[in-house]
Tab-separated table of C-alpha atoms in Angstrom:
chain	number	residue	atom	x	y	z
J	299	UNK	CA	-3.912	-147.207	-106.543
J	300	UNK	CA	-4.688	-150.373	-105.668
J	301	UNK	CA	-5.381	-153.556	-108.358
J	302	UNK	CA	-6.756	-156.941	-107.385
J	303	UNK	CA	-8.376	-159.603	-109.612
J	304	UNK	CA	-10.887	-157.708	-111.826
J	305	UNK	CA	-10.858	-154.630	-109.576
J	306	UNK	CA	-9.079	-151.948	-109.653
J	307	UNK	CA	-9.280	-148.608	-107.112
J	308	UNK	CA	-8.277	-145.481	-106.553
J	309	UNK	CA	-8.307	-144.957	-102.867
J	310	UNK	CA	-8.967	-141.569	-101.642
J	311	UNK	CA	-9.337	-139.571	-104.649
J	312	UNK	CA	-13.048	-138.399	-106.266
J	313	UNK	CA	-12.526	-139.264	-110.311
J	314	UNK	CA	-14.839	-136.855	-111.425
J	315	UNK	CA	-15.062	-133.271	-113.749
J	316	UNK	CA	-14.649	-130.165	-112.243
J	317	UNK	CA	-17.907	-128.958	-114.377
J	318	UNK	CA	-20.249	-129.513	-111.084
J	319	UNK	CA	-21.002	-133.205	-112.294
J	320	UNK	CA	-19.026	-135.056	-110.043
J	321	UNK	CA	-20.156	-135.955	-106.140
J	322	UNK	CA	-20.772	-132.959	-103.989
J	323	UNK	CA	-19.638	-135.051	-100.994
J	324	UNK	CA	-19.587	-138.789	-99.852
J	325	UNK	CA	-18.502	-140.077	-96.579
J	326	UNK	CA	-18.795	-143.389	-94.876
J	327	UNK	CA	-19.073	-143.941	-91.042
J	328	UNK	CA	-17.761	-145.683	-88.436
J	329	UNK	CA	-14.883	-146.449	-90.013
J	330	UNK	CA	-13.597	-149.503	-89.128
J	331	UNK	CA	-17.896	-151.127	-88.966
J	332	UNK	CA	-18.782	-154.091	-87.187
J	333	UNK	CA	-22.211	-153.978	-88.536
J	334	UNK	CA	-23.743	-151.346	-90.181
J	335	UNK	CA	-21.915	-149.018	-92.761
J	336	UNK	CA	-23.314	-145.577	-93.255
J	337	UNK	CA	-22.565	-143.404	-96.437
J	338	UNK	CA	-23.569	-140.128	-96.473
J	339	UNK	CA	-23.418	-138.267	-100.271
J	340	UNK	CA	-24.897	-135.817	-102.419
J	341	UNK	CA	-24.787	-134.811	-106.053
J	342	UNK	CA	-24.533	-131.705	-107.673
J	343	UNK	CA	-27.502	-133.354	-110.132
J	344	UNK	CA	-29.785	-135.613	-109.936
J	345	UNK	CA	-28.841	-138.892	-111.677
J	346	UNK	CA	-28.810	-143.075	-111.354
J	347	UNK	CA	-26.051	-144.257	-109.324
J	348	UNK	CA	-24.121	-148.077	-108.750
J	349	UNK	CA	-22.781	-148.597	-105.216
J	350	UNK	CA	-20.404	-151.580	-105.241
J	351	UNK	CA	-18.028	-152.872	-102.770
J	352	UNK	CA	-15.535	-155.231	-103.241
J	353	UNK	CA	-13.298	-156.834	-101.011
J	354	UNK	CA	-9.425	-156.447	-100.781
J	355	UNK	CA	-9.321	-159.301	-103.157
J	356	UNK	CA	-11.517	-158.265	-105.493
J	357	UNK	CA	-14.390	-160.088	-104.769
J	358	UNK	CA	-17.790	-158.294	-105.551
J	359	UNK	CA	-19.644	-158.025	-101.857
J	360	UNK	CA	-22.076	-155.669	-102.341
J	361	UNK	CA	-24.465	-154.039	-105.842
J	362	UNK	CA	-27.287	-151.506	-105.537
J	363	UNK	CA	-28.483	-149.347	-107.990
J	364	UNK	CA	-29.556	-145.642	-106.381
J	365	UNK	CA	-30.837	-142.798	-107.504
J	366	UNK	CA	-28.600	-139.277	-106.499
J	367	UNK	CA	-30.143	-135.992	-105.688
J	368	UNK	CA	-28.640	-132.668	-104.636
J	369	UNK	CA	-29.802	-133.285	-101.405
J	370	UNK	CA	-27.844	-134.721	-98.548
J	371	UNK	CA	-28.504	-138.448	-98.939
J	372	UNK	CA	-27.576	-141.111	-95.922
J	373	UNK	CA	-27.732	-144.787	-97.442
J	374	UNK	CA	-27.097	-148.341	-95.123
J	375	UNK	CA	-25.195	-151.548	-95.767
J	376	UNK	CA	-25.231	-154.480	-93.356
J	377	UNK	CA	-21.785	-155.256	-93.530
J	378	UNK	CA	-22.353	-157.722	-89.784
J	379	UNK	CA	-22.292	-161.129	-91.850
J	380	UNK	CA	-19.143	-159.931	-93.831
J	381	UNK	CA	-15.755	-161.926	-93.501
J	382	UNK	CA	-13.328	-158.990	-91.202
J	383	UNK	CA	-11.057	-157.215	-93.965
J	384	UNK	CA	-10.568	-153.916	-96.306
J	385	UNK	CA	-13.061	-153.387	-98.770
J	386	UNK	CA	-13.631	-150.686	-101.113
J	387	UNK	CA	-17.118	-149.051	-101.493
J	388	UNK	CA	-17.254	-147.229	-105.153
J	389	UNK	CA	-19.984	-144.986	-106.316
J	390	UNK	CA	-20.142	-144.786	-109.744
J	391	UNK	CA	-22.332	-142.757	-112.347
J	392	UNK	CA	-21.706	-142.640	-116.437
J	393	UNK	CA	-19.664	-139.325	-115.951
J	394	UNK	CA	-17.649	-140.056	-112.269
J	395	UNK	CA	-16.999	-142.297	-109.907
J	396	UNK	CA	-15.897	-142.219	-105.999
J	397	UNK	CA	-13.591	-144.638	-104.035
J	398	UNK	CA	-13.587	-145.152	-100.443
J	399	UNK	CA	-11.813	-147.614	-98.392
J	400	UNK	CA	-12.983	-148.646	-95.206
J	401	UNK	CA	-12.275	-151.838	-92.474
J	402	UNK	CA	-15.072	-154.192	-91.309
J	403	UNK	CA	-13.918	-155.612	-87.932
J	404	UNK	CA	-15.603	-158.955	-86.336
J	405	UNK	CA	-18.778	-158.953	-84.748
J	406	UNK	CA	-16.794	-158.952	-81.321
């Protein structure tokens, strides 16, 4: 678990029901990203979705609203004009939410 500012994670672990409402699968590549991030997911139902990602500190970097299908979904953030770090990407719907960690590296 990890707590910063108004944020609060936990890494690794899909916070969901075990009733087939939760996230089918989500996955995030490359991992560390220079500058794109790729997240792969799908949901066992169709339903509206918030994609945040906040930095190590807390700070909100990224909000989208989506909309989830049981399909396998592939979604893109420019993460290139992003300060290096750890951020957190969270997925979140009214019944679950996901939590993945991943590195941005510089532009190099």
């Amino acid at each position: 678990k990890w707590v910063g500012g108004d944020f609060t994670a936990n890494c690794g672990a899909i916070n969901g029901t075990a009733d087939g409402t939760g996230p089918a699968s989500i996955s995030l590549f490359p991992n560390p990203a220079a500058h794109t991030l790729h997240i792969q997911f799908s949901s066992f139902q169709a339903k509206q979705a918030t994609l945040t990602v906040h930095s190590a500190a807390g700070r909100l970097q990224y909000r989208e609203q989506l909309k989830l299908s049981p399909q396998l979904q592939q979604h893109q953030v420019d993460v290139s004009a992003w300060p290096p770090g750890v951020y957190f990407l969270r997925l979140q719907t009214k019944e679950w939410q996901a939590v993945r960690r991943f590195v941005k590296t510089g532009t190099g």
